[in-house]
């Protein structure tokens, strides 16, 4: 798909900090979609392949995007280089966890919620990192480069490639009472408020490509 298929979604950075009204706590799948779409980066945990911590959990920060604010597909895309230490772990064992929190946005600060408070909503996604195939590269590039424009000027000799998380498990903590789980099917079938109000042909084309590739 051509890069123009997603349309012009460049938005001020200030808007990235809050993407629409937060869903109710009992709509767990929508909450997971909301948090993922609100976040520009995630903490990714891998199993280290590097001494002296071989076999131990190793957490690192990565820029992510599931698409433009209020137009996310739910698929966390990444731009990776094989020179990066955690990417080297992924080459051996692609199973990872991604943690995202609304502490990245102004939501928790404005409401006086500490980052560790259950009220400062967070999502943990587990799954496998895979390279994006040719039919999805345009979507991944558009999603990432519009949120992270500096990526376009990163060193071209570093072997950068587009990847995504194939999600297998989802946990949500957005209120008191412990973690809640969401299946990938519930997650992708959730209808965020912005998607409920969008019926354009371009959006359907985007989601068709994403749905065809999210388990590859």
PDB file of C-alpha atoms in Angstrom:
ATOM      1  CA  UNK A   1       0.000   0.000   0.000  1.00  0.00           C
ATOM      2  CA  UNK A   2       1.312   3.480  -0.822  1.00  0.00           C
ATOM      3  CA  UNK A   3       2.404   5.722   2.021  1.00  0.00           C
ATOM      4  CA  UNK A   4      -0.332   8.171   1.111  1.00  0.00           C
ATOM      5  CA  UNK A   5      -2.995   5.594   1.930  1.00  0.00           C
ATOM      6  CA  UNK A   6      -3.141   6.681   5.536  1.00  0.00           C
ATOM      7  CA  UNK A   7      -3.717  10.300   4.620  1.00  0.00           C
ATOM      8  CA  UNK A   8      -2.271  13.370   6.350  1.00  0.00           C
ATOM      9  CA  UNK A   9      -2.224  12.736  10.087  1.00  0.00           C
ATOM     10  CA  UNK A  10       0.548  15.046  11.279  1.00  0.00           C
ATOM     11  CA  UNK A  11      -0.645  16.521  14.573  1.00  0.00           C
ATOM     12  CA  UNK A  12       0.898  18.850  17.127  1.00  0.00           C
ATOM     13  CA  UNK A  13       2.904  17.099  19.824  1.00  0.00           C
ATOM     14  CA  UNK A  14       0.645  18.564  22.464  1.00  0.00           C
ATOM     15  CA  UNK A  15      -2.246  16.551  21.026  1.00  0.00           C
ATOM     16  CA  UNK A  16      -0.297  13.323  21.358  1.00  0.00           C
ATOM     17  CA  UNK A  17      -0.510  13.601  25.139  1.00  0.00           C
ATOM     18  CA  UNK A  18      -4.242  13.030  25.221  1.00  0.00           C
ATOM     19  CA  UNK A  19      -6.190  11.161  22.541  1.00  0.00           C
ATOM     20  CA  UNK A  20      -9.840  11.655  23.244  1.00  0.00           C
ATOM     21  CA  UNK A  21     -11.903  10.696  26.272  1.00  0.00           C
ATOM     22  CA  UNK A  22     -10.637   7.771  28.329  1.00  0.00           C
ATOM     23  CA  UNK A  23     -12.921   4.700  28.137  1.00  0.00           C
ATOM     24  CA  UNK A  24     -14.871   3.434  31.171  1.00  0.00           C
ATOM     25  CA  UNK A  25     -12.981   0.999  33.410  1.00  0.00           C
ATOM     26  CA  UNK A  26     -15.386  -1.834  32.636  1.00  0.00           C
ATOM     27  CA  UNK A  27     -14.621  -1.659  28.900  1.00  0.00           C
ATOM     28  CA  UNK A  28     -11.286  -3.385  29.259  1.00  0.00           C
ATOM     29  CA  UNK A  29     -10.500  -4.059  25.606  1.00  0.00           C
ATOM     30  CA  UNK A  30     -11.234  -0.461  24.668  1.00  0.00           C
ATOM     31  CA  UNK A  31      -9.016   0.686  27.535  1.00  0.00           C
ATOM     32  CA  UNK A  32      -6.158  -1.441  26.223  1.00  0.00           C
ATOM     33  CA  UNK A  33      -6.565   0.054  22.743  1.00  0.00           C
ATOM     34  CA  UNK A  34      -6.706   3.540  24.233  1.00  0.00           C
ATOM     35  CA  UNK A  35      -3.496   3.150  26.219  1.00  0.00           C
ATOM     36  CA  UNK A  36      -1.573   1.658  23.299  1.00  0.00           C
ATOM     37  CA  UNK A  37      -2.706   4.448  20.985  1.00  0.00           C
ATOM     38  CA  UNK A  38      -1.852   7.099  23.582  1.00  0.00           C
ATOM     39  CA  UNK A  39       1.732   5.971  24.098  1.00  0.00           C
ATOM     40  CA  UNK A  40       4.773   6.886  22.034  1.00  0.00           C
ATOM     41  CA  UNK A  41       7.157   4.423  23.667  1.00  0.00           C
ATOM     42  CA  UNK A  42       7.173   1.172  25.610  1.00  0.00           C
ATOM     43  CA  UNK A  43       9.422  -0.723  27.972  1.00  0.00           C
ATOM     44  CA  UNK A  44      10.291  -3.971  26.195  1.00  0.00           C
ATOM     45  CA  UNK A  45      11.497  -6.937  28.225  1.00  0.00           C
ATOM     46  CA  UNK A  46      13.560  -9.622  26.513  1.00  0.00           C
ATOM     47  CA  UNK A  47      15.516 -12.630  27.749  1.00  0.00           C
ATOM     48  CA  UNK A  48      19.110 -11.477  27.630  1.00  0.00           C
ATOM     49  CA  UNK A  49      21.704 -13.248  25.507  1.00  0.00           C
ATOM     50  CA  UNK A  50      24.547 -11.054  26.769  1.00  0.00           C
ATOM     51  CA  UNK A  51      26.986 -11.677  29.580  1.00  0.00           C
ATOM     52  CA  UNK A  52      26.860 -11.312  32.525  1.00  0.00           C
ATOM     53  CA  UNK A  53      23.035 -11.465  32.502  1.00  0.00           C
ATOM     54  CA  UNK A  54      22.437 -14.336  30.056  1.00  0.00           C
ATOM     55  CA  UNK A  55      18.999 -15.849  30.626  1.00  0.00           C
ATOM     56  CA  UNK A  56      17.753 -12.985  32.790  1.00  0.00           C
ATOM     57  CA  UNK A  57      15.014 -10.495  32.063  1.00  0.00           C
ATOM     58  CA  UNK A  58      16.368  -7.363  30.379  1.00  0.00           C
ATOM     59  CA  UNK A  59      14.215  -4.252  29.916  1.00  0.00           C
ATOM     60  CA  UNK A  60      14.827  -1.492  27.395  1.00  0.00           C
ATOM     61  CA  UNK A  61      12.926   1.483  25.945  1.00  0.00           C
ATOM     62  CA  UNK A  62      11.654   1.507  22.360  1.00  0.00           C
ATOM     63  CA  UNK A  63       9.643   4.000  20.370  1.00  0.00           C
ATOM     64  CA  UNK A  64       6.352   2.520  19.197  1.00  0.00           C
ATOM     65  CA  UNK A  65       3.247   3.500  17.281  1.00  0.00           C
ATOM     66  CA  UNK A  66       0.016   1.757  16.375  1.00  0.00           C
ATOM     67  CA  UNK A  67      -0.911   4.616  14.063  1.00  0.00           C
ATOM     68  CA  UNK A  68      -1.874   8.287  14.334  1.00  0.00           C
ATOM     69  CA  UNK A  69      -3.582   9.536  17.489  1.00  0.00           C
ATOM     70  CA  UNK A  70      -7.252   8.568  17.406  1.00  0.00           C
ATOM     71  CA  UNK A  71      -6.635   6.451  14.284  1.00  0.00           C
ATOM     72  CA  UNK A  72      -4.698   3.517  15.741  1.00  0.00           C
ATOM     73  CA  UNK A  73      -4.943  -0.051  14.461  1.00  0.00           C
ATOM     74  CA  UNK A  74      -3.896  -1.609  17.786  1.00  0.00           C
ATOM     75  CA  UNK A  75      -0.768  -3.142  16.234  1.00  0.00           C
ATOM     76  CA  UNK A  76       2.418  -1.939  17.992  1.00  0.00           C
ATOM     77  CA  UNK A  77       4.991  -1.161  15.304  1.00  0.00           C
ATOM     78  CA  UNK A  78       8.725  -0.714  15.954  1.00  0.00           C
ATOM     79  CA  UNK A  79      11.753   0.459  13.948  1.00  0.00           C
ATOM     80  CA  UNK A  80      14.703  -1.744  14.826  1.00  0.00           C
ATOM     81  CA  UNK A  81      18.387  -2.157  14.086  1.00  0.00           C
ATOM     82  CA  UNK A  82      20.329  -5.409  14.568  1.00  0.00           C
ATOM     83  CA  UNK A  83      23.037  -3.335  16.282  1.00  0.00           C
ATOM     84  CA  UNK A  84      20.775  -2.760  19.283  1.00  0.00           C
ATOM     85  CA  UNK A  85      21.387  -5.042  22.283  1.00  0.00           C
ATOM     86  CA  UNK A  86      17.736  -6.016  22.815  1.00  0.00           C
ATOM     87  CA  UNK A  87      17.221  -6.686  19.105  1.00  0.00           C
ATOM     88  CA  UNK A  88      20.093  -9.146  19.328  1.00  0.00           C
ATOM     89  CA  UNK A  89      18.137 -10.885  22.095  1.00  0.00           C
ATOM     90  CA  UNK A  90      15.073 -10.966  19.835  1.00  0.00           C
ATOM     91  CA  UNK A  91      17.026 -12.741  17.112  1.00  0.00           C
ATOM     92  CA  UNK A  92      17.558 -15.632  19.544  1.00  0.00           C
ATOM     93  CA  UNK A  93      14.196 -15.505  21.296  1.00  0.00           C
ATOM     94  CA  UNK A  94      11.550 -13.206  19.768  1.00  0.00           C
ATOM     95  CA  UNK A  95       9.141 -13.566  22.700  1.00  0.00           C
ATOM     96  CA  UNK A  96       8.880 -10.259  24.587  1.00  0.00           C
ATOM     97  CA  UNK A  97       6.671  -8.167  26.831  1.00  0.00           C
ATOM     98  CA  UNK A  98       5.772  -4.539  26.106  1.00  0.00           C
ATOM     99  CA  UNK A  99       4.593  -2.295  28.947  1.00  0.00           C
ATOM    100  CA  UNK A 100       2.868   1.039  28.308  1.00  0.00           C
ATOM    101  CA  UNK A 101       1.351   3.497  30.750  1.00  0.00           C
ATOM    102  CA  UNK A 102      -0.648   6.714  30.686  1.00  0.00           C
ATOM    103  CA  UNK A 103       2.085   8.139  32.926  1.00  0.00           C
ATOM    104  CA  UNK A 104       3.601   9.054  29.547  1.00  0.00           C
ATOM    105  CA  UNK A 105       0.726  11.444  28.943  1.00  0.00           C
ATOM    106  CA  UNK A 106      -0.630  14.277  31.060  1.00  0.00           C
ATOM    107  CA  UNK A 107      -3.600  12.162  32.238  1.00  0.00           C
ATOM    108  CA  UNK A 108      -2.044  10.860  35.466  1.00  0.00           C
ATOM    109  CA  UNK A 109      -0.318  14.127  36.336  1.00  0.00           C
ATOM    110  CA  UNK A 110      -3.493  16.171  35.908  1.00  0.00           C
ATOM    111  CA  UNK A 111      -5.434  13.738  38.084  1.00  0.00           C
ATOM    112  CA  UNK A 112      -2.739  13.449  40.760  1.00  0.00           C
ATOM    113  CA  UNK A 113      -2.139   9.735  40.101  1.00  0.00           C
ATOM    114  CA  UNK A 114       1.292   8.316  40.865  1.00  0.00           C
ATOM    115  CA  UNK A 115       2.782   6.252  38.038  1.00  0.00           C
ATOM    116  CA  UNK A 116       2.458   3.096  40.177  1.00  0.00           C
ATOM    117  CA  UNK A 117      -1.169   3.754  41.104  1.00  0.00           C
ATOM    118  CA  UNK A 118      -3.699   1.400  39.470  1.00  0.00           C
ATOM    119  CA  UNK A 119      -5.584   4.546  38.453  1.00  0.00           C
ATOM    120  CA  UNK A 120      -2.663   5.519  36.217  1.00  0.00           C
ATOM    121  CA  UNK A 121      -3.725   3.057  33.540  1.00  0.00           C
ATOM    122  CA  UNK A 122      -1.200   0.627  32.088  1.00  0.00           C
ATOM    123  CA  UNK A 123      -1.146  -2.235  29.615  1.00  0.00           C
ATOM    124  CA  UNK A 124       1.242  -5.179  29.318  1.00  0.00           C
ATOM    125  CA  UNK A 125       1.352  -6.972  25.977  1.00  0.00           C
ATOM    126  CA  UNK A 126       3.113 -10.292  25.488  1.00  0.00           C
ATOM    127  CA  UNK A 127       3.881 -11.864  22.161  1.00  0.00           C
ATOM    128  CA  UNK A 128       6.443 -12.311  19.421  1.00  0.00           C
ATOM    129  CA  UNK A 129       8.368  -9.656  17.527  1.00  0.00           C
ATOM    130  CA  UNK A 130       8.206 -10.278  13.770  1.00  0.00           C
ATOM    131  CA  UNK A 131       9.466  -8.401  10.744  1.00  0.00           C
ATOM    132  CA  UNK A 132       6.731  -6.553   8.879  1.00  0.00           C
ATOM    133  CA  UNK A 133       6.125  -7.973   5.409  1.00  0.00           C
ATOM    134  CA  UNK A 134       6.010  -5.976   2.181  1.00  0.00           C
ATOM    135  CA  UNK A 135       2.246  -5.437   2.197  1.00  0.00           C
ATOM    136  CA  UNK A 136       2.384  -3.765   5.622  1.00  0.00           C
ATOM    137  CA  UNK A 137       5.620  -1.737   5.380  1.00  0.00           C
ATOM    138  CA  UNK A 138       3.814   1.390   4.189  1.00  0.00           C
ATOM    139  CA  UNK A 139       1.464   1.329   7.177  1.00  0.00           C
ATOM    140  CA  UNK A 140       4.281   0.695   9.649  1.00  0.00           C
ATOM    141  CA  UNK A 141       6.435   3.463   8.192  1.00  0.00           C
ATOM    142  CA  UNK A 142       3.602   5.972   8.186  1.00  0.00           C
ATOM    143  CA  UNK A 143       2.619   5.086  11.751  1.00  0.00           C
ATOM    144  CA  UNK A 144       6.164   5.372  13.117  1.00  0.00           C
ATOM    145  CA  UNK A 145       7.609   8.257  11.124  1.00  0.00           C
ATOM    146  CA  UNK A 146       4.704  10.591  11.818  1.00  0.00           C
ATOM    147  CA  UNK A 147       4.965  10.092  15.580  1.00  0.00           C
ATOM    148  CA  UNK A 148       8.752   9.883  15.520  1.00  0.00           C
ATOM    149  CA  UNK A 149       9.950  12.116  12.656  1.00  0.00           C
ATOM    150  CA  UNK A 150      13.594  11.829  13.770  1.00  0.00           C
ATOM    151  CA  UNK A 151      13.543   8.209  12.588  1.00  0.00           C
ATOM    152  CA  UNK A 152      13.722   9.352   8.982  1.00  0.00           C
ATOM    153  CA  UNK A 153      17.226  10.712   9.574  1.00  0.00           C
ATOM    154  CA  UNK A 154      18.661   7.823  11.588  1.00  0.00           C
ATOM    155  CA  UNK A 155      21.917   6.391  10.115  1.00  0.00           C
ATOM    156  CA  UNK A 156      21.074   4.473   6.929  1.00  0.00           C
ATOM    157  CA  UNK A 157      23.946   2.018   7.432  1.00  0.00           C
ATOM    158  CA  UNK A 158      22.433   0.546  10.630  1.00  0.00           C
ATOM    159  CA  UNK A 159      20.181  -1.976   8.881  1.00  0.00           C
ATOM    160  CA  UNK A 160      16.912  -0.513  10.131  1.00  0.00           C
ATOM    161  CA  UNK A 161      13.774  -2.548   9.541  1.00  0.00           C
ATOM    162  CA  UNK A 162      10.108  -2.376  10.486  1.00  0.00           C
ATOM    163  CA  UNK A 163       8.731  -4.867  12.986  1.00  0.00           C
ATOM    164  CA  UNK A 164       5.607  -5.418  15.052  1.00  0.00           C
ATOM    165  CA  UNK A 165       4.392  -7.353  18.053  1.00  0.00           C
ATOM    166  CA  UNK A 166       2.170 -10.335  17.299  1.00  0.00           C
ATOM    167  CA  UNK A 167       0.124 -10.174  20.481  1.00  0.00           C
ATOM    168  CA  UNK A 168      -0.697 -13.376  22.377  1.00  0.00           C
ATOM    169  CA  UNK A 169      -1.601 -12.064  25.851  1.00  0.00           C
ATOM    170  CA  UNK A 170      -2.876  -8.756  27.220  1.00  0.00           C
ATOM    171  CA  UNK A 171      -3.117  -7.501  30.798  1.00  0.00           C
ATOM    172  CA  UNK A 172      -4.744  -4.230  31.823  1.00  0.00           C
ATOM    173  CA  UNK A 173      -4.486  -2.418  35.157  1.00  0.00           C
ATOM    174  CA  UNK A 174      -6.701   0.646  35.218  1.00  0.00           C
ATOM    175  CA  UNK A 175      -8.504   0.445  38.580  1.00  0.00           C
ATOM    176  CA  UNK A 176      -8.387  -1.188  41.983  1.00  0.00           C
ATOM    177  CA  UNK A 177      -8.973  -4.920  42.204  1.00  0.00           C
ATOM    178  CA  UNK A 178      -6.058  -6.322  40.250  1.00  0.00           C
ATOM    179  CA  UNK A 179      -5.107  -7.036  36.679  1.00  0.00           C
ATOM    180  CA  UNK A 180      -7.709  -7.762  34.027  1.00  0.00           C
ATOM    181  CA  UNK A 181      -7.064  -9.842  30.926  1.00  0.00           C
ATOM    182  CA  UNK A 182      -8.116  -9.300  27.346  1.00  0.00           C
ATOM    183  CA  UNK A 183      -7.794 -11.765  24.476  1.00  0.00           C
ATOM    184  CA  UNK A 184      -6.211 -10.592  21.214  1.00  0.00           C
ATOM    185  CA  UNK A 185      -9.569 -11.153  19.535  1.00  0.00           C
ATOM    186  CA  UNK A 186     -11.344  -8.882  22.032  1.00  0.00           C
ATOM    187  CA  UNK A 187      -8.579  -6.323  21.688  1.00  0.00           C
ATOM    188  CA  UNK A 188      -8.720  -6.086  17.904  1.00  0.00           C
ATOM    189  CA  UNK A 189     -12.510  -6.256  17.839  1.00  0.00           C
ATOM    190  CA  UNK A 190     -12.844  -3.392  20.309  1.00  0.00           C
ATOM    191  CA  UNK A 191     -14.294  -0.259  18.813  1.00  0.00           C
ATOM    192  CA  UNK A 192     -12.525   2.805  20.158  1.00  0.00           C
ATOM    193  CA  UNK A 193     -14.603   5.958  20.044  1.00  0.00           C
ATOM    194  CA  UNK A 194     -12.618   7.319  17.120  1.00  0.00           C
ATOM    195  CA  UNK A 195     -13.168   4.097  15.128  1.00  0.00           C
ATOM    196  CA  UNK A 196     -16.881   4.091  15.895  1.00  0.00           C
ATOM    197  CA  UNK A 197     -17.174   7.421  14.133  1.00  0.00           C
ATOM    198  CA  UNK A 198     -14.978   6.581  11.151  1.00  0.00           C
ATOM    199  CA  UNK A 199     -16.348   4.830   8.076  1.00  0.00           C
ATOM    200  CA  UNK A 200     -14.109   6.150   5.303  1.00  0.00           C
ATOM    201  CA  UNK A 201     -12.790   3.940   2.521  1.00  0.00           C
ATOM    202  CA  UNK A 202      -9.167   4.634   3.433  1.00  0.00           C
ATOM    203  CA  UNK A 203      -9.689   3.450   7.003  1.00  0.00           C
ATOM    204  CA  UNK A 204     -11.237   0.202   5.773  1.00  0.00           C
ATOM    205  CA  UNK A 205      -8.309  -0.337   3.418  1.00  0.00           C
ATOM    206  CA  UNK A 206      -5.852   0.179   6.260  1.00  0.00           C
ATOM    207  CA  UNK A 207      -7.628  -2.220   8.603  1.00  0.00           C
ATOM    208  CA  UNK A 208      -7.934  -4.882   5.887  1.00  0.00           C
ATOM    209  CA  UNK A 209      -4.164  -4.921   5.431  1.00  0.00           C
ATOM    210  CA  UNK A 210      -3.547  -4.953   9.192  1.00  0.00           C
ATOM    211  CA  UNK A 211      -6.023  -7.796   9.759  1.00  0.00           C
ATOM    212  CA  UNK A 212      -4.437  -9.860   6.991  1.00  0.00           C
ATOM    213  CA  UNK A 213      -1.001  -9.503   8.549  1.00  0.00           C
ATOM    214  CA  UNK A 214      -1.458  -9.391  12.324  1.00  0.00           C
ATOM    215  CA  UNK A 215      -0.862 -13.136  12.772  1.00  0.00           C
ATOM    216  CA  UNK A 216       1.955 -13.508  10.225  1.00  0.00           C
TER     217      UNK A 216
END
